[in-house]
Amino acid sequence: MKITKIDVMQVDCGSASNAAFRPVVCRIYTDSGIYGDGEAAIAYAKGSTAAFGMVQDLSSLVMGMDPLDNELIWEKMYKSSFWGQNGGPIVFAGMSAIDIALWDIKGKYYNTPVYKLLGGKVNSSLRCYASQLQFGWCEDKMSALTTEDYVQYAKMAVDDGYDAIKIDFLTFDTSGRRFRFDETNSKVSDKTLLLAVERIKAVREAVGEDVALLVEVHAVLDLQGAIKFAKMIEPYHILYMEEPTTPDPNLTKKLCEKISIPIAHGERIYSRWQYMPYFQDGSLALIQPDIGNCGGITEAKKICDLAHIFDVGVQMHVCASPLSTAAALQLETAISNFTIHEHHVYNLHPYLKQLCIYDHQPVHGEYTVPELPGLGNELSEYCFLHSKRVTIE
């Protein structure tokens, strides 16, 4: 079996409320008629166009190769691209898209779900948390403005069966305006931090102690601000503090030594080499690699196995199309150090659901992996019709 063609697409989701969200996906075709789908998880913020180009560039390296040779193909992309070694998000996102599609092909070739090729089912059900509730918890994207909004969205998620929720309390001010980068970092004010604390206190009181609360920070604070903020919210029993500072081993180690809240990182850490310093210094309680930008399933499995050696838990970062969710579920089902699954509010929105043929959703806050060959989902006709597409042959 050989790779014969690759379609690379940058998708227009058709969302007026989130027009900047531009998923980058690919479909790899083979001479046997089997095809596989993958995703470069750089749909949000800046970088989608660069990832779109990177998948195209890497596609030329793998043409004609046997898609079942995922390790060989991964090494070729890593070494022959030149920029793979010590690479960053764009090159690893490109590698990820191709690698995920290869695993989809492999599962279909062997007529089995990918998790069985990764070692089999360790976790029969996957506990989920409702993620990024500052953006609401409903199909219509409505950001939280008042403290009461945060409480309302938290209660809605709990009523849907989730016993864990995650919110970034430092995204918006009371008017719904996003805080600027220069309003946090070293210039973060007590007024801003106290606003976040007020919101956290209200949510904790509303949902009770039995609901796990994760605090997202999106790396907007510097070290001193993160220390101060963590100490202010310690009374509210925070399960994890996610991306409290810029992802950096030295900063994370210093922060870990000063606070009692467990730290999570990973959305912006790529490859096993970049994770290793965190494992060695013990600063992370939870890692959050994104299969769509850390090097794909091939690399993510190695990262998870390394984490297991150091007793570090795993939650795959998921903020992309349902295809990335499917890939995460396959891997999380097969690893012993799985902790919890991220179910992003974006997954509730029709503009994202329409990108794949299946709409897998948690039931009462838990996922079960699809028992279908390959990833268990694939790109829809809508995706092909509403995208900028380049074909590599």
GROMACS .gro file of C-alpha atoms in nm:
model
  393
    1MET     CA    1   0.000   0.000   0.000
    2LYS     CA    2   0.128   0.346  -0.092
    3ILE     CA    3   0.028   0.708  -0.034
    4THR     CA    4  -0.094   0.848  -0.366
    5LYS     CA    5  -0.251   1.186  -0.287
    6ILE     CA    6  -0.313   1.426   0.001
    7ASP     CA    7  -0.585   1.691   0.023
    8VAL     CA    8  -0.492   1.973   0.260
    9MET     CA    9  -0.773   2.207   0.367
   10GLN     CA   10  -0.818   2.527   0.566
   11VAL     CA   11  -1.185   2.525   0.661
   12ASP     CA   12  -1.432   2.812   0.686
   13CYS     CA   13  -1.667   2.703   0.964
   14GLY     CA   14  -1.923   2.969   0.868
   15SER     CA   15  -1.945   3.102   1.224
   16ALA     CA   16  -2.025   3.473   1.259
   17SER     CA   17  -1.940   3.457   1.631
   18ASN     CA   18  -1.605   3.281   1.582
   19ALA     CA   19  -1.494   3.369   1.228
   20ALA     CA   20  -1.125   3.349   1.319
   21PHE     CA   21  -1.154   2.977   1.400
   22ARG     CA   22  -1.003   2.812   1.089
   23PRO     CA   23  -0.933   2.439   1.128
   24VAL     CA   24  -0.658   2.284   0.916
   25VAL     CA   25  -0.725   1.925   0.814
   26CYS     CA   26  -0.603   1.673   0.560
   27ARG     CA   27  -0.709   1.351   0.393
   28ILE     CA   28  -0.446   1.099   0.281
   29TYR     CA   29  -0.541   0.863  -0.003
   30THR     CA   30  -0.377   0.529  -0.086
   31ASP     CA   31  -0.363   0.300  -0.384
   32SER     CA   32  -0.574   0.047  -0.194
   33GLY     CA   33  -0.873   0.282  -0.173
   34ILE     CA   34  -0.832   0.334   0.203
   35TYR     CA   35  -0.803   0.696   0.317
   36GLY     CA   36  -0.740   0.862   0.651
   37ASP     CA   37  -0.809   1.204   0.800
   38GLY     CA   38  -0.590   1.420   1.024
   39GLU     CA   39  -0.582   1.766   1.180
   40ALA     CA   40  -0.326   2.032   1.265
   41ALA     CA   41  -0.470   2.183   1.581
   42ILE     CA   42  -0.377   2.547   1.519
   43ALA     CA   43  -0.730   2.667   1.437
   44TYR     CA   44  -0.747   2.955   1.684
   45ALA     CA   45  -0.542   3.270   1.751
   46LYS     CA   46  -0.270   3.316   1.486
   47GLY     CA   47  -0.107   3.034   1.291
   48SER     CA   48  -0.378   2.858   1.090
   49THR     CA   49  -0.247   2.980   0.756
   50ALA     CA   50   0.108   2.880   0.848
   51ALA     CA   51  -0.009   2.533   0.952
   52PHE     CA   52  -0.202   2.503   0.625
   53GLY     CA   53   0.121   2.563   0.437
   54MET     CA   54   0.327   2.333   0.659
   55VAL     CA   55   0.099   2.034   0.598
   56GLN     CA   56   0.140   2.095   0.225
   57ASP     CA   57   0.519   2.114   0.254
   58LEU     CA   58   0.544   1.795   0.460
   59SER     CA   59   0.307   1.608   0.228
   60SER     CA   60   0.567   1.607  -0.046
   61LEU     CA   61   0.804   1.413   0.186
   62VAL     CA   62   0.567   1.121   0.240
   63MET     CA   63   0.427   1.069  -0.108
   64GLY     CA   64   0.471   0.711  -0.227
   65MET     CA   65   0.552   0.573   0.120
   66ASP     CA   66   0.367   0.289   0.292
   67PRO     CA   67   0.115   0.457   0.530
   68LEU     CA   68   0.148   0.170   0.778
   69ASP     CA   69   0.510   0.271   0.841
   70ASN     CA   70   0.413   0.555   1.075
   71GLU     CA   71   0.740   0.545   1.273
   72LEU     CA   72   0.951   0.573   0.959
   73ILE     CA   73   0.734   0.849   0.818
   74TRP     CA   74   0.747   1.039   1.149
   75GLU     CA   75   1.127   1.023   1.153
   76LYS     CA   76   1.147   1.134   0.791
   77MET     CA   77   0.928   1.438   0.859
   78TYR     CA   78   1.122   1.516   1.175
   79LYS     CA   79   1.467   1.489   1.019
   80SER     CA   80   1.419   1.567   0.649
   81SER     CA   81   1.212   1.881   0.706
   82PHE     CA   82   1.519   2.032   0.877
   83TRP     CA   83   1.288   2.238   1.104
   84GLY     CA   84   1.145   1.935   1.282
   85GLN     CA   85   1.439   1.895   1.516
   86ASN     CA   86   1.377   2.128   1.811
   87GLY     CA   87   1.073   2.247   1.618
   88GLY     CA   88   0.782   2.457   1.736
   89PRO     CA   89   0.404   2.453   1.696
   90ILE     CA   90   0.375   2.497   1.319
   91VAL     CA   91   0.610   2.222   1.208
   92PHE     CA   92   0.480   1.984   1.477
   93ALA     CA   93   0.119   2.066   1.387
   94GLY     CA   94   0.197   1.977   1.026
   95MET     CA   95   0.355   1.650   1.133
   96SER     CA   96   0.058   1.584   1.360
   97ALA     CA   97  -0.201   1.619   1.085
   98ILE     CA   98  -0.022   1.366   0.865
   99ASP     CA   99   0.050   1.126   1.151
  100ILE     CA  100  -0.311   1.125   1.274
  101ALA     CA  101  -0.430   1.044   0.921
  102LEU     CA  102  -0.182   0.756   0.903
  103TRP     CA  103  -0.326   0.605   1.221
  104ASP     CA  104  -0.675   0.642   1.078
  105ILE     CA  105  -0.559   0.447   0.771
  106LYS     CA  106  -0.392   0.184   0.989
  107GLY     CA  107  -0.710   0.128   1.192
  108LYS     CA  108  -0.918   0.096   0.877
  109TYR     CA  109  -0.662  -0.139   0.718
  110TYR     CA  110  -0.678  -0.372   1.018
  111ASN     CA  111  -1.052  -0.309   1.063
  112THR     CA  112  -1.011  -0.203   1.425
  113PRO     CA  113  -1.028   0.113   1.639
  114VAL     CA  114  -0.693   0.286   1.682
  115TYR     CA  115  -0.692   0.228   2.059
  116LYS     CA  116  -0.654  -0.147   2.001
  117LEU     CA  117  -0.338  -0.079   1.802
  118LEU     CA  118  -0.205   0.132   2.089
  119GLY     CA  119  -0.231  -0.148   2.344
  120GLY     CA  120  -0.601  -0.199   2.397
  121LYS     CA  121  -0.867  -0.061   2.627
  122VAL     CA  122  -0.738   0.047   2.968
  123ASN     CA  123  -1.022   0.291   3.038
  124SER     CA  124  -1.375   0.179   2.952
  125SER     CA  125  -1.515   0.526   3.021
  126LEU     CA  126  -1.347   0.865   3.020
  127ARG     CA  127  -1.441   1.125   3.280
  128CYS     CA  128  -1.479   1.470   3.121
  129TYR     CA  129  -1.472   1.826   3.239
  130ALA     CA  130  -1.675   2.108   3.083
  131SER     CA  131  -1.411   2.344   2.947
  132GLN     CA  132  -1.383   2.722   2.896
  133LEU     CA  133  -1.715   2.822   3.050
  134GLN     CA  134  -1.622   3.190   3.024
  135PHE     CA  135  -1.747   3.145   2.666
  136GLY     CA  136  -2.083   3.014   2.789
  137TRP     CA  137  -2.221   2.662   2.800
  138CYS     CA  138  -2.469   2.643   2.517
  139GLU     CA  139  -2.489   2.627   2.137
  140ASP     CA  140  -2.500   3.006   2.108
  141LYS     CA  141  -2.166   3.161   2.199
  142MET     CA  142  -2.243   3.402   2.483
  143SER     CA  143  -1.946   3.511   2.690
  144ALA     CA  144  -1.978   3.559   3.064
  145LEU     CA  145  -1.999   3.923   3.175
  146THR     CA  146  -2.121   3.926   3.533
  147THR     CA  147  -2.029   3.703   3.823
  148GLU     CA  148  -2.383   3.565   3.793
  149ASP     CA  149  -2.307   3.456   3.436
  150TYR     CA  150  -2.012   3.249   3.554
  151VAL     CA  151  -2.232   3.089   3.817
  152GLN     CA  152  -2.510   3.021   3.565
  153TYR     CA  153  -2.281   2.850   3.314
  154ALA     CA  154  -2.116   2.644   3.586
  155LYS     CA  155  -2.454   2.523   3.708
  156MET     CA  156  -2.563   2.442   3.353
  157ALA     CA  157  -2.259   2.217   3.305
  158VAL     CA  158  -2.316   2.045   3.638
  159ASP     CA  159  -2.683   1.991   3.549
  160ASP     CA  160  -2.562   1.823   3.229
  161GLY     CA  161  -2.380   1.565   3.442
  162TYR     CA  162  -2.027   1.707   3.464
  163ASP     CA  163  -1.853   1.681   3.800
  164ALA     CA  164  -1.559   1.894   3.685
  165ILE     CA  165  -1.545   2.234   3.514
  166LYS     CA  166  -1.274   2.467   3.385
  167ILE     CA  167  -1.296   2.845   3.352
  168ASP     CA  168  -1.056   3.124   3.266
  169PHE     CA  169  -1.160   3.397   3.509
  170LEU     CA  170  -0.908   3.642   3.361
  171THR     CA  171  -1.033   3.654   3.001
  172PHE     CA  172  -1.297   3.929   3.024
  173ASP     CA  173  -1.355   4.239   3.232
  174THR     CA  174  -1.705   4.323   3.360
  175SER     CA  175  -1.804   4.480   3.025
  176GLY     CA  176  -1.709   4.170   2.825
  177ARG     CA  177  -1.391   4.326   2.688
  178ARG     CA  178  -1.090   4.099   2.670
  179PHE     CA  179  -0.807   4.205   2.896
  180ARG     CA  180  -0.513   4.327   2.687
  181PHE     CA  181  -0.179   4.151   2.721
  182ASP     CA  182  -0.033   4.460   2.887
  183GLU     CA  183  -0.303   4.456   3.156
  184THR     CA  184  -0.178   4.126   3.293
  185ASN     CA  185   0.183   4.004   3.303
  186SER     CA  186   0.388   4.223   3.536
  187LYS     CA  187   0.124   4.496   3.527
  188VAL     CA  188  -0.168   4.292   3.656
  189SER     CA  189  -0.354   4.495   3.917
  190ASP     CA  190  -0.499   4.387   4.248
  191LYS     CA  191  -0.836   4.501   4.115
  192THR     CA  192  -0.814   4.254   3.825
  193LEU     CA  193  -0.703   3.965   4.045
  194LEU     CA  194  -0.973   4.040   4.302
  195LEU     CA  195  -1.235   4.035   4.026
  196ALA     CA  196  -1.118   3.685   3.929
  197VAL     CA  197  -1.121   3.576   4.294
  198GLU     CA  198  -1.476   3.706   4.335
  199ARG     CA  199  -1.586   3.498   4.036
  200ILE     CA  200  -1.407   3.185   4.162
  201LYS     CA  201  -1.557   3.221   4.509
  202ALA     CA  202  -1.908   3.254   4.366
  203VAL     CA  203  -1.869   2.951   4.137
  204ARG     CA  204  -1.728   2.736   4.417
  205GLU     CA  205  -2.015   2.828   4.649
  206ALA     CA  206  -2.269   2.759   4.374
  207VAL     CA  207  -2.146   2.415   4.267
  208GLY     CA  208  -2.026   2.292   4.606
  209GLU     CA  209  -1.717   2.101   4.704
  210ASP     CA  210  -1.802   1.784   4.511
  211VAL     CA  211  -1.740   1.950   4.174
  212ALA     CA  212  -1.376   1.977   4.067
  213LEU     CA  213  -1.273   2.327   3.962
  214LEU     CA  214  -0.986   2.386   3.720
  215VAL     CA  215  -0.859   2.741   3.677
  216GLU     CA  216  -0.734   2.831   3.330
  217VAL     CA  217  -0.489   3.120   3.297
  218HIS     CA  218  -0.373   3.094   2.932
  219ALA     CA  219  -0.025   3.203   3.040
  220VAL     CA  220  -0.124   3.570   3.079
  221LEU     CA  221   0.053   3.614   3.414
  222ASP     CA  222   0.421   3.647   3.490
  223LEU     CA  223   0.582   3.450   3.773
  224GLN     CA  224   0.508   3.697   4.052
  225GLY     CA  225   0.152   3.750   3.935
  226ALA     CA  226   0.093   3.375   3.918
  227ILE     CA  227   0.230   3.324   4.271
  228LYS     CA  228   0.007   3.601   4.405
  229PHE     CA  229  -0.302   3.476   4.222
  230ALA     CA  230  -0.248   3.114   4.329
  231LYS     CA  231  -0.221   3.211   4.695
  232MET     CA  232  -0.540   3.416   4.667
  233ILE     CA  233  -0.743   3.123   4.529
  234GLU     CA  234  -0.597   2.841   4.741
  235PRO     CA  235  -0.900   2.841   4.979
  236TYR     CA  236  -1.129   2.736   4.693
  237HIS     CA  237  -0.978   2.389   4.642
  238ILE     CA  238  -0.855   2.419   4.286
  239LEU     CA  239  -0.786   2.085   4.115
  240TYR     CA  240  -0.529   2.228   3.871
  241MET     CA  241  -0.401   2.567   3.765
  242GLU     CA  242  -0.352   2.550   3.389
  243GLU     CA  243  -0.084   2.746   3.203
  244PRO     CA  244  -0.027   2.992   3.490
  245THR     CA  245   0.280   3.142   3.316
  246THR     CA  246   0.464   3.117   2.987
  247PRO     CA  247   0.550   2.747   2.936
  248ASP     CA  248   0.908   2.737   3.062
  249PRO     CA  249   1.067   2.473   3.288
  250ASN     CA  250   1.251   2.728   3.503
  251LEU     CA  251   0.941   2.943   3.565
  252THR     CA  252   0.725   2.639   3.632
  253LYS     CA  253   0.971   2.494   3.881
  254LYS     CA  254   0.994   2.824   4.070
  255LEU     CA  255   0.616   2.854   4.077
  256CYS     CA  256   0.573   2.494   4.193
  257GLU     CA  257   0.800   2.564   4.490
  258LYS     CA  258   0.589   2.863   4.597
  259ILE     CA  259   0.230   2.740   4.568
  260SER     CA  260   0.021   2.441   4.676
  261ILE     CA  261  -0.212   2.419   4.374
  262PRO     CA  262  -0.106   2.149   4.124
  263ILE     CA  263   0.015   2.288   3.790
  264ALA     CA  264  -0.089   2.172   3.441
  265HIS     CA  265   0.082   2.261   3.113
  266GLY     CA  266   0.106   2.121   2.762
  267GLU     CA  267  -0.100   2.306   2.503
  268ARG     CA  268   0.218   2.488   2.398
  269ILE     CA  269   0.480   2.220   2.466
  270TYR     CA  270   0.584   2.007   2.168
  271SER     CA  271   0.759   1.669   2.154
  272ARG     CA  272   0.899   1.439   2.422
  273TRP     CA  273   1.223   1.640   2.432
  274GLN     CA  274   1.042   1.955   2.539
  275TYR     CA  275   0.845   1.767   2.807
  276MET     CA  276   1.145   1.596   2.961
  277PRO     CA  277   1.270   1.888   3.180
  278TYR     CA  278   0.925   1.913   3.343
  279PHE     CA  279   0.925   1.541   3.419
  280GLN     CA  280   1.275   1.551   3.560
  281ASP     CA  281   1.212   1.844   3.796
  282GLY     CA  282   0.865   1.724   3.908
  283SER     CA  283   0.699   2.061   3.854
  284LEU     CA  284   0.390   1.935   3.669
  285ALA     CA  285   0.111   1.728   3.816
  286LEU     CA  286  -0.071   1.702   3.484
  287ILE     CA  287   0.039   1.728   3.123
  288GLN     CA  288  -0.193   1.840   2.842
  289PRO     CA  289  -0.035   1.753   2.508
  290ASP     CA  290  -0.243   1.829   2.201
  291ILE     CA  291  -0.232   1.541   1.953
  292GLY     CA  292  -0.281   1.799   1.679
  293ASN     CA  293   0.036   1.994   1.755
  294CYS     CA  294   0.271   1.777   1.963
  295GLY     CA  295   0.361   1.538   1.682
  296GLY     CA  296   0.047   1.330   1.634
  297ILE     CA  297  -0.056   1.001   1.792
  298THR     CA  298   0.290   0.849   1.739
  299GLU     CA  299   0.460   1.118   1.946
  300ALA     CA  300   0.176   1.175   2.195
  301LYS     CA  301   0.183   0.808   2.299
  302LYS     CA  302   0.556   0.836   2.374
  303ILE     CA  303   0.500   1.155   2.575
  304CYS     CA  304   0.227   0.984   2.777
  305ASP     CA  305   0.446   0.682   2.845
  306LEU     CA  306   0.728   0.909   2.962
  307ALA     CA  307   0.483   1.088   3.192
  308HIS     CA  308   0.383   0.751   3.337
  309ILE     CA  309   0.742   0.682   3.439
  310PHE     CA  310   0.738   1.002   3.644
  311ASP     CA  311   0.385   0.951   3.788
  312VAL     CA  312   0.242   1.244   3.594
  313GLY     CA  313  -0.122   1.235   3.484
  314VAL     CA  314  -0.245   1.303   3.130
  315GLN     CA  315  -0.532   1.506   2.990
  316MET     CA  316  -0.513   1.559   2.617
  317HIS     CA  317  -0.567   1.921   2.517
  318VAL     CA  318  -0.860   1.941   2.273
  319CYS     CA  319  -0.970   2.264   2.103
  320ALA     CA  320  -1.030   2.179   1.738
  321SER     CA  321  -1.274   1.986   1.519
  322PRO     CA  322  -1.447   1.662   1.623
  323LEU     CA  323  -1.165   1.479   1.443
  324SER     CA  324  -0.918   1.590   1.712
  325THR     CA  325  -1.165   1.478   1.978
  326ALA     CA  326  -1.179   1.135   1.816
  327ALA     CA  327  -0.798   1.108   1.812
  328ALA     CA  328  -0.777   1.211   2.178
  329LEU     CA  329  -1.038   0.955   2.283
  330GLN     CA  330  -0.849   0.675   2.107
  331LEU     CA  331  -0.525   0.755   2.293
  332GLU     CA  332  -0.682   0.832   2.631
  333THR     CA  333  -0.863   0.497   2.621
  334ALA     CA  334  -0.530   0.316   2.588
  335ILE     CA  335  -0.312   0.483   2.857
  336SER     CA  336  -0.286   0.399   3.226
  337ASN     CA  337  -0.215   0.755   3.342
  338PHE     CA  338  -0.528   0.910   3.189
  339THR     CA  339  -0.677   1.159   3.433
  340ILE     CA  340  -0.962   1.347   3.266
  341HIS     CA  341  -1.082   1.450   2.918
  342GLU     CA  342  -1.134   1.809   2.806
  343HIS     CA  343  -1.476   1.874   2.650
  344HIS     CA  344  -1.458   2.227   2.509
  345VAL     CA  345  -1.769   2.442   2.482
  346TYR     CA  346  -1.690   2.474   2.110
  347ASN     CA  347  -1.793   2.109   2.076
  348LEU     CA  348  -2.153   2.212   2.146
  349HIS     CA  349  -2.167   2.452   1.850
  350PRO     CA  350  -2.323   2.348   1.517
  351TYR     CA  351  -2.045   2.520   1.320
  352LEU     CA  352  -1.796   2.271   1.462
  353LYS     CA  353  -2.019   1.964   1.464
  354GLN     CA  354  -2.080   1.995   1.088
  355LEU     CA  355  -1.713   1.936   1.006
  356CYS     CA  356  -1.735   1.558   1.066
  357ILE     CA  357  -1.992   1.291   0.988
  358TYR     CA  358  -2.049   1.188   1.353
  359ASP     CA  359  -2.133   1.402   1.655
  360HIS     CA  360  -1.992   1.205   1.948
  361GLN     CA  361  -2.080   1.375   2.278
  362PRO     CA  362  -2.031   1.275   2.643
  363VAL     CA  363  -2.322   1.123   2.834
  364HIS     CA  364  -2.357   1.246   3.192
  365GLY     CA  365  -2.004   1.383   3.181
  366GLU     CA  366  -1.839   1.067   3.047
  367TYR     CA  367  -1.716   0.959   2.704
  368THR     CA  368  -1.683   0.610   2.563
  369VAL     CA  369  -1.454   0.557   2.268
  370PRO     CA  370  -1.624   0.488   1.932
  371GLU     CA  371  -1.592   0.122   1.832
  372LEU     CA  372  -1.537   0.200   1.465
  373PRO     CA  373  -1.232   0.124   1.249
  374GLY     CA  374  -0.969   0.397   1.257
  375LEU     CA  375  -1.029   0.715   1.454
  376GLY     CA  376  -1.404   0.662   1.469
  377ASN     CA  377  -1.492   0.980   1.282
  378GLU     CA  378  -1.411   1.142   0.949
  379LEU     CA  379  -1.439   1.471   0.766
  380SER     CA  380  -1.780   1.563   0.623
  381GLU     CA  381  -1.884   1.679   0.279
  382TYR     CA  382  -1.941   2.025   0.429
  383CYS     CA  383  -1.575   2.035   0.526
  384PHE     CA  384  -1.465   1.971   0.166
  385LEU     CA  385  -1.711   2.219   0.018
  386HIS     CA  386  -1.629   2.504   0.256
  387SER     CA  387  -1.253   2.505   0.257
  388LYS     CA  388  -0.949   2.632   0.076
  389ARG     CA  389  -0.806   2.309  -0.064
  390VAL     CA  390  -0.468   2.217  -0.210
  391THR     CA  391  -0.403   1.867  -0.348
  392ILE     CA  392  -0.052   1.719  -0.332
  393GLU     CA  393   0.022   1.429  -0.568
   0.00000   0.00000   0.00000
